XYZ file of C-alpha atoms in Angstrom:
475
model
C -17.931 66.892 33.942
C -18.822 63.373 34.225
C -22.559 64.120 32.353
C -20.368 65.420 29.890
C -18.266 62.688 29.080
C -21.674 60.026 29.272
C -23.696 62.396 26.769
C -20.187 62.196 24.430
C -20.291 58.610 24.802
C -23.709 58.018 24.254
C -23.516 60.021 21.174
C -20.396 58.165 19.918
C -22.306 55.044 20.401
C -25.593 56.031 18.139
C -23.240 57.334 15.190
C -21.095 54.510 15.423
C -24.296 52.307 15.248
C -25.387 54.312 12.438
C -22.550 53.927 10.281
C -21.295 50.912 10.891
C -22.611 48.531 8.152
C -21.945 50.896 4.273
C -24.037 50.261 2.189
C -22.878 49.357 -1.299
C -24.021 50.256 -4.953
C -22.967 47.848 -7.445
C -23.849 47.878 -11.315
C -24.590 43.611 -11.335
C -26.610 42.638 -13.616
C -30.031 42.707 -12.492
C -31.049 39.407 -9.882
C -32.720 37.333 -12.603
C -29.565 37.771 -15.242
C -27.214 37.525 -12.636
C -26.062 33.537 -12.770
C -24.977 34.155 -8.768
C -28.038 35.762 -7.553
C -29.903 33.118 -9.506
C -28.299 30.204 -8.020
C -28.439 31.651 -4.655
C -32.086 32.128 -4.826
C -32.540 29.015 -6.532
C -30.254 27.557 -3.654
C -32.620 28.870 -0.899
C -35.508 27.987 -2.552
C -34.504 24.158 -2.613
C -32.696 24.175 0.890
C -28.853 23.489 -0.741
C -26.998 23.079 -4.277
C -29.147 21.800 -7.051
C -28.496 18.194 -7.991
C -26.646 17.960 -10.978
C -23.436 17.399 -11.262
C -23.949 16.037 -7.388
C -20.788 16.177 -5.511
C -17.935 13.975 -6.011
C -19.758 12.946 -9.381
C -16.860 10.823 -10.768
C -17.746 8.397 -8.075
C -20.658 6.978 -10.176
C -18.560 5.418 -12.476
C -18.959 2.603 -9.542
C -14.156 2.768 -10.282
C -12.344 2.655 -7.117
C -9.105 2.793 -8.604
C -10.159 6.190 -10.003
C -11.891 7.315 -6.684
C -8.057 6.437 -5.355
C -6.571 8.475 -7.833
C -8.621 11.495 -7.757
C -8.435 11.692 -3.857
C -4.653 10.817 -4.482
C -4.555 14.029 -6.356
C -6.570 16.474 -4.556
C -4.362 15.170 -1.508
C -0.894 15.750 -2.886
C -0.899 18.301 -6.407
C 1.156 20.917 -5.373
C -1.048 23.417 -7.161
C -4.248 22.703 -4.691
C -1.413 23.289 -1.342
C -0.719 26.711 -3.244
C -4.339 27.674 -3.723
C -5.164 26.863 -0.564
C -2.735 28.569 0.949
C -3.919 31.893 -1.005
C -6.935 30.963 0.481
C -5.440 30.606 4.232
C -3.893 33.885 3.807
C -6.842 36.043 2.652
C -8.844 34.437 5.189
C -6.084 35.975 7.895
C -6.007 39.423 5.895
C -9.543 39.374 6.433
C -9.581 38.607 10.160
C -6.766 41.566 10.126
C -8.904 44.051 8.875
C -11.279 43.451 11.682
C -8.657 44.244 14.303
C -9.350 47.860 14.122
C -13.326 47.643 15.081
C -12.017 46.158 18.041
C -11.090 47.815 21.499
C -7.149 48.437 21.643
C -5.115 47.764 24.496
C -1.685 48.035 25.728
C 1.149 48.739 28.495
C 4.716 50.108 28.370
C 6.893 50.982 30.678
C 10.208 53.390 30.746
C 12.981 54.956 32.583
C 15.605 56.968 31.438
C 17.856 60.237 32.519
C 16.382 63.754 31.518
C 17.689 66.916 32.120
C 15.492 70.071 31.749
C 16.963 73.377 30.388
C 17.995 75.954 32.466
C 17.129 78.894 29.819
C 13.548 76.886 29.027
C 9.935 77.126 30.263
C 10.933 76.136 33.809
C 12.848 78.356 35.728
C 15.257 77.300 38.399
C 15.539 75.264 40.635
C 14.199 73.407 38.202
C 15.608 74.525 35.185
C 19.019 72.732 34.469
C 18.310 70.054 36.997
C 18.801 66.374 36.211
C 17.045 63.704 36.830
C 15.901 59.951 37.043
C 11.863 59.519 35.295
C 10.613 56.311 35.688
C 7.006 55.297 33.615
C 4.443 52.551 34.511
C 1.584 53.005 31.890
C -1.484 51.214 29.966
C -3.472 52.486 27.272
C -6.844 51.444 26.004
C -8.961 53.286 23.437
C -11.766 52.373 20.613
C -11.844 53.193 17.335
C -15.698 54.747 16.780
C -15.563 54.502 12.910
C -18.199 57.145 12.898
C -17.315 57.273 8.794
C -17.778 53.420 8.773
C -14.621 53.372 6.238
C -13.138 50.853 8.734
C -16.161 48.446 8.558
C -15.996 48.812 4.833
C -12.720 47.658 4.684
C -13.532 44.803 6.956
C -15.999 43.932 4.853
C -13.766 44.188 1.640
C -11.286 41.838 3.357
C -14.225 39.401 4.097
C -15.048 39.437 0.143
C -11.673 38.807 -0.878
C -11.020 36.133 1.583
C -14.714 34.032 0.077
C -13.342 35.012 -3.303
C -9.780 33.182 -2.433
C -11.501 30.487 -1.145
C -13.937 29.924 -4.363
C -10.712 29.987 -6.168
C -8.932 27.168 -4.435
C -12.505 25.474 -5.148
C -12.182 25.778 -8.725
C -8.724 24.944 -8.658
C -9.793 21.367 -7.132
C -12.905 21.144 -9.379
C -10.345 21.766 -12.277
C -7.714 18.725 -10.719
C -10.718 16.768 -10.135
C -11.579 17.243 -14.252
C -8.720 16.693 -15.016
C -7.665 13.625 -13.425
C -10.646 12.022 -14.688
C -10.278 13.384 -18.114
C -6.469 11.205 -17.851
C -8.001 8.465 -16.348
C -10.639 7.741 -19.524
C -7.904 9.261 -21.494
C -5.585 6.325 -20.205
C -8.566 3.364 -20.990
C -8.411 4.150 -24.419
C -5.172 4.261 -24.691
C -4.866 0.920 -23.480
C -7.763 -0.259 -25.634
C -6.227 1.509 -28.387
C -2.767 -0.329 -27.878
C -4.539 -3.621 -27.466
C -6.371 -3.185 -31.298
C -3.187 -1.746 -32.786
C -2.011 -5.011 -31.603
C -4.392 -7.053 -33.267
C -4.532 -5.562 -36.327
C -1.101 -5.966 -37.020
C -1.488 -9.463 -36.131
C -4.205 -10.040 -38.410
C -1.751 -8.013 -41.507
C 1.179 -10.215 -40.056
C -1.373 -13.072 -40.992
C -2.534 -11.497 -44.048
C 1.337 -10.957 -45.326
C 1.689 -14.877 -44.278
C -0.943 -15.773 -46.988
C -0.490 -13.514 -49.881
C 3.293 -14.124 -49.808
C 2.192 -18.132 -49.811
C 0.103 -17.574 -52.869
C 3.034 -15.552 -54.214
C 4.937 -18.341 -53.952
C 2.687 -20.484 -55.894
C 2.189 -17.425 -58.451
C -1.339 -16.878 -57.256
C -0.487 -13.355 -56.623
C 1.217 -10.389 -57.872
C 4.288 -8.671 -56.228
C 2.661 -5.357 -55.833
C -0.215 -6.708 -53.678
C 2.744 -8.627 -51.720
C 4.371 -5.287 -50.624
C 1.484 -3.093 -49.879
C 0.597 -5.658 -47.676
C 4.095 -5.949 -46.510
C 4.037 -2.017 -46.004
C 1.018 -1.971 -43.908
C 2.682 -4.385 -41.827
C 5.859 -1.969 -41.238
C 3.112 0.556 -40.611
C 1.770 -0.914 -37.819
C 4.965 -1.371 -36.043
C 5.115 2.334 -35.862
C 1.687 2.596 -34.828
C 2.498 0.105 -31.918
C 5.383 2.748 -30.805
C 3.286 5.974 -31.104
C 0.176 3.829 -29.670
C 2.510 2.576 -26.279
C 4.438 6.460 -26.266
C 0.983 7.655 -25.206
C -0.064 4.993 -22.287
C 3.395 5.731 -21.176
C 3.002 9.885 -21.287
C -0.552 9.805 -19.954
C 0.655 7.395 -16.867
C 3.293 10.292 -16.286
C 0.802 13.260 -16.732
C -1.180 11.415 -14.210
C 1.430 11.020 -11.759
C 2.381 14.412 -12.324
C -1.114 15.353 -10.977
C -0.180 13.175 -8.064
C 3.292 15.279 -7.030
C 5.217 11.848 -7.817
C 7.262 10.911 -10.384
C 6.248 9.054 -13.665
C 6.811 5.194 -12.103
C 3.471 5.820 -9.622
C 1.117 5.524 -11.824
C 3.785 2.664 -14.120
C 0.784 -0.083 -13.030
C -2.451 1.913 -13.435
C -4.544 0.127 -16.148
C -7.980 1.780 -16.092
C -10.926 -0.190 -17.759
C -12.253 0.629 -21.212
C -14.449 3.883 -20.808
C -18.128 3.232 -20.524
C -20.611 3.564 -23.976
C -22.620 4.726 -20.972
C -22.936 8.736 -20.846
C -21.148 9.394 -17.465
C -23.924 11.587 -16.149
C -27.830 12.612 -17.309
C -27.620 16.001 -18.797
C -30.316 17.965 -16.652
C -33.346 19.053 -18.523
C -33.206 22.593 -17.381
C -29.750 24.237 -18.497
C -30.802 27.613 -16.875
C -28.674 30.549 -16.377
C -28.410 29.885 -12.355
C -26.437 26.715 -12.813
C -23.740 29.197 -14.029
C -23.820 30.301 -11.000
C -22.118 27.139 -9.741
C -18.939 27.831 -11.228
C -16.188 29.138 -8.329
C -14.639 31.152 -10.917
C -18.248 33.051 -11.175
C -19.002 33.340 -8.128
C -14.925 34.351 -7.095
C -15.578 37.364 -9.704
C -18.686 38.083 -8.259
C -17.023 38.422 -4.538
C -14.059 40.419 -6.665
C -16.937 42.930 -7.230
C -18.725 43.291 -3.875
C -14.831 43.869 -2.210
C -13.885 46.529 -4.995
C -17.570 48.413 -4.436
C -16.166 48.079 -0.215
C -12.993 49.260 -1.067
C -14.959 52.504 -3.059
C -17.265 52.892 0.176
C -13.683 53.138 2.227
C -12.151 55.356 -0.316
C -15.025 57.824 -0.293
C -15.522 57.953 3.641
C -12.282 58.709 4.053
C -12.951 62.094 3.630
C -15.104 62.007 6.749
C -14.378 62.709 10.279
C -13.750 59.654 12.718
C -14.126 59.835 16.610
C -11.999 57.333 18.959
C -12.060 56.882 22.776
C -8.667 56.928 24.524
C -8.233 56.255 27.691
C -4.744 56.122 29.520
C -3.405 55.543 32.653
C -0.127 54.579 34.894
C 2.364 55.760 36.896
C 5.035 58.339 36.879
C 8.053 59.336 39.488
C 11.530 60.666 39.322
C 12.674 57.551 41.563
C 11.656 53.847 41.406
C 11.212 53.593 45.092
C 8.384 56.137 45.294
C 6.623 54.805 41.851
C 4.045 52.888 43.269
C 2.799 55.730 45.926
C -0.620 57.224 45.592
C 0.868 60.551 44.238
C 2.397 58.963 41.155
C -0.602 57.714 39.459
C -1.477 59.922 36.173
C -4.434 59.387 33.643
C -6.041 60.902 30.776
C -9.755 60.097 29.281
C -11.310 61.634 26.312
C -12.364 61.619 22.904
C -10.102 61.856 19.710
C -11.924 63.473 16.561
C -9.674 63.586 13.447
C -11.197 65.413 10.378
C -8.777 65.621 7.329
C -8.146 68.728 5.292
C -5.312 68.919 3.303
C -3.103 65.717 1.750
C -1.893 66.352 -1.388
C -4.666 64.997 -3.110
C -4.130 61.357 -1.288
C -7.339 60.955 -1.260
C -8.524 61.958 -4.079
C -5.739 59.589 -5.955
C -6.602 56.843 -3.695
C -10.730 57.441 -4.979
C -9.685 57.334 -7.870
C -7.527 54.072 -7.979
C -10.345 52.316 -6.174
C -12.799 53.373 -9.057
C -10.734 51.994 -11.437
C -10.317 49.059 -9.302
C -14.386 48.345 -9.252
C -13.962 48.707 -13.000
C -11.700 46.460 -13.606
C -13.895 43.796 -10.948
C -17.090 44.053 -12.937
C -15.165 43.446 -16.544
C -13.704 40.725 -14.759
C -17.283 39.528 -13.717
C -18.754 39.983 -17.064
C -16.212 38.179 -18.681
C -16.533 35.166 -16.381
C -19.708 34.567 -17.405
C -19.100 35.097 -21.268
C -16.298 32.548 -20.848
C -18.598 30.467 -18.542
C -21.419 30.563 -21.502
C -18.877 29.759 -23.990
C -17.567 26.906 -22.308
C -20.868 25.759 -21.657
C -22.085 25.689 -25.245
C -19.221 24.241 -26.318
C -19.045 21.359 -24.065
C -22.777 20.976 -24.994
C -22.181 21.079 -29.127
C -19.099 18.414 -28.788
C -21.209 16.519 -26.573
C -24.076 16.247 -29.317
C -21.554 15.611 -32.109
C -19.630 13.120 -30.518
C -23.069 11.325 -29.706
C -23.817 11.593 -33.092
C -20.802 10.592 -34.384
C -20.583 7.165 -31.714
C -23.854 5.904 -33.094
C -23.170 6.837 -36.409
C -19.733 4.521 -36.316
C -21.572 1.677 -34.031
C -23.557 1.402 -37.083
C -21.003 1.032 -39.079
C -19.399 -1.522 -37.054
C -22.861 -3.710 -36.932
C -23.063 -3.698 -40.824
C -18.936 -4.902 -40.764
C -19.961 -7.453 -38.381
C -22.680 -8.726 -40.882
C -20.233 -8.569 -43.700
C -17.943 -10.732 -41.982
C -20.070 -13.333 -41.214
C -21.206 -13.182 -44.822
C -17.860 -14.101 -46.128
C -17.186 -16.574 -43.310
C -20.334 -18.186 -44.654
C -18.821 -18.064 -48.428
C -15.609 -19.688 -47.343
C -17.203 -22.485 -45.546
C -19.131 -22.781 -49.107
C -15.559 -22.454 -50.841
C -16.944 -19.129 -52.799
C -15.048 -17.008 -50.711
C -11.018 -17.604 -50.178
C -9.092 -17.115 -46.633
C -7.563 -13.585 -47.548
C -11.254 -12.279 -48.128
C -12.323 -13.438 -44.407
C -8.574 -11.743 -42.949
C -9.447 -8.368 -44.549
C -12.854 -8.276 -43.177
C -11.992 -9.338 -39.672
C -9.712 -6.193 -40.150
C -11.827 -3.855 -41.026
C -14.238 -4.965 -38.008
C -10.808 -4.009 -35.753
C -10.414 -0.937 -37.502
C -14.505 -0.217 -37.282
C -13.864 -1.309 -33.940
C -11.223 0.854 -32.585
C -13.361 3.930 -34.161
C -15.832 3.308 -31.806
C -13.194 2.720 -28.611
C -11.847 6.298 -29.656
C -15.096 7.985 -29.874
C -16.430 6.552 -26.971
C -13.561 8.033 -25.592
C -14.526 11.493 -27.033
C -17.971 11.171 -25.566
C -16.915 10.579 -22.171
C -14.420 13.477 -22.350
C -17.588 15.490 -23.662
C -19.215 14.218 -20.677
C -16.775 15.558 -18.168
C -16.169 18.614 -20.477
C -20.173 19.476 -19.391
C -19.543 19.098 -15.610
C -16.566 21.283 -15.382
C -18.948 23.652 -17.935
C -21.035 23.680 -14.986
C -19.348 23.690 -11.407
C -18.059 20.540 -11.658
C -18.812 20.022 -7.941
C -15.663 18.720 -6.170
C -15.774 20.607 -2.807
C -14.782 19.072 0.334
C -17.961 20.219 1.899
C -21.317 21.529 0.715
C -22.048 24.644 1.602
C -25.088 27.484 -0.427
């Protein structure tokens, strides 16, 4: 008996070997479309993550009020703690679903009052006797997984736990973006305020003269009043121009968790005419393979095409080992005597037949399931492509458009000190110098706002492309 219980185990032991890793057939897109398998090869090629954006990229903006902030943020939002905490939990649903590959153990232990029938199986005297049966017992067995539906499932709990936690990444790349998109957002707001302020200075000073000439009947009334109007204008520019520092202060503390007064003193410098980054020379399709929202569809995939493996080897038998031992008596004094011990060792095969088409349902749903994974997946990277191209086509126009306006603001600059030069030659009067230093502060705040615009482009582009905030590197 004992060669046949080692020839049982030793043939438990090769099919368990054999089927314990599934195998999986997915329908990716083959490895040199795929942006993930591209970036992974391209990963282990170069021995870690390509260098562009490089991690914690906002840091070359050389701002340590903003490297505050963004840590501030990544720290505290509220949003991160709840993505990480979906991250937490699938990694613990994951370790879960490895508790069945594992040897199970256990004890119990019972007593209780038990009287046998007298009309039953046992005849007297021990039918319709009463009595005292006291239980001492442990149990250990292992699950085989001869099917390797378990392992499947293992691994499908491993794929949605790296998926979970490539979505809390991209939930801090997206803070990250974000916070730095307010922070530039708040510079030129603050620039912005400071030339709505001078300009309606300059038409304050502007009204001041034409209403002197009035005066003197050098000018007409309706010149008086449109200047007068563009003076009321600017007042309300003033309010819509401070409204905005004010709301992107509180959208920034919002980021935070605080309330609006945290960020009441943040005054970020004017943004850069500096591009924030280099665009890399080589937008390939890998670098989409940065992205954690890529790469947490991709996972999506490889734990629906487990789940299928499970579903489908569920119709197979399994084979566990159970062993069990203990002690039984009818008293507790005589329990622990060598005539009360009891045990039980053997194998457990379980081969399904009939369920009411459970299975088949279950197939079925998981099917669907691996659909609905590699739509996802595909339309991860359309969006990723998308938002890729468009980052790169605002990023060109706004370029465009800065130099464009710089120009325009050179040749106002010129003009002005034309008609400086007339009025110190008395050809040109004081009015004529006023409106010209004007339109340099309009020209002027142009190029504050799309400098603005180019920096958001800028940041737009990293985002586009992984936008690499993670608190550690890892291929």
């Amino acid at each position: 008996m004992p060669t046949l219980y080692s020839r049982l185990l030793v043939l438990a032991v090769a099919a368990c070997l054999a089927a314990c890793t599934p195998t999986i057939a997915t329908r990716l897109p083959p490895p040199d479309q795929d942006p993930v398998a591209r970036a992974t090869h391209v990963w282990q090629q170069r021995g870690g993550d390509d260098a562009w954006p490089a991690e914690q990229w906002w840091t070359a903006l050389g701002d340590a009020k903003l490297n505050g902030w963004v840590q501030t943020v990544l720290t505290a939002n509220p949003t991160l703690a709840v993505a990480k905490a979906h991250a937490d939990m699938a990694a613990a649903m994951a370790q879960g679903a490895h508790a069945p590959l594992s040897p199970q153990a256990g004890m119990r232990a019972t007593t209780g009052r038990e009287q046998i029938s007298a009309n039953g199986m046992f005849p007297k005297p021990f039918g319709g006797q009463t009595f005292t049966l006291v239980e001492l017992a442990g149990s250990l067995s292992y699950h085989l997984d001869l099917s390797g539906r378990l392992h499947a499932q293992a691994a499908a709990g491993d794929a949605q736990a790296t998926a979970a936690e490539e979505e809390a990444r991209r939930a801090r790349e997206a803070l990250a973006a974000s916070t730095v998109r307010l922070y530039l957002e708040l510079g030129g707001a603050l620039v912005d305020l400071s030339a709505v302020r001078d300009l309606q200075g300059q038409w304050a000073r502007t009204r001041a003269i034409m209403e002197s000439r009035a005066a003197h009947g050098l000018e007409n009334e309706i010149a008086t009043r449109r200047v007068a109007a563009e003076v009321e204008a600017f007042e309300g520019q003033m309010a819509l121009a401070t409204q905005r520092v004010v709301l992107v202060r509180g959208m920034l503390a919002a980021l935070a968790g605080a309330g609006p007064d945290a960020a009441a003193d943040l005054s970020p410098p004017a943004p850069s005419s500096a591009a924030m980054v280099a665009q890399p020379s080589d937008l390939h399709l890998h670098l989409l393979g940065r992205r954690a929202d890529v790469r947490s569809a991709r996972d999506r995939v490889d734990a629906a095409a487990y789940q299928q493996v499970a579903a489908r080897r569920a119709y197979m038998p399994d084979l566990s080992l159970e062993l069990m031992g203990g002690l039984q008596a009818r008293a507790v004094d005589s329990l622990f005597e060598s005539g009360s011990r009891q045990w039980n060792l053997g194998p457990a095969l379980t081969l399904p037949l009939f369920d009411g088409h459970q299975r088949r349902a279950a197939r079925q749903a998981q099917d669907a399931a691996y659909e609905a994974a590699m739509a996802q997946y595909r339309a991860a990277v359309v969006n990723a492509v998308a938002e890729v191209n468009a980052a790169l086509v605002s990023r060109t126009s706004n370029g465009a458009a800065l130099e464009a306006a710089r120009r325009a603001l050179a040749e106002e600059h010129q003009s002005l000190a034309a008609l400086k030069r007339r009025q110190v030659n008395g050809i040109a009067a004081e009015s004529d110098v006023v409106a010209g230093q004007i339109r340099v502060l309009q020209r002027s705040r142009e190029v504050a706002r799309l400098t603005v615009q180019a920096r958001l482009a800028d940041v737009d582009l990293i985002e586009a492309l992984g936008g690499n905030a993670r608190e550690e590197s890892k291929p």
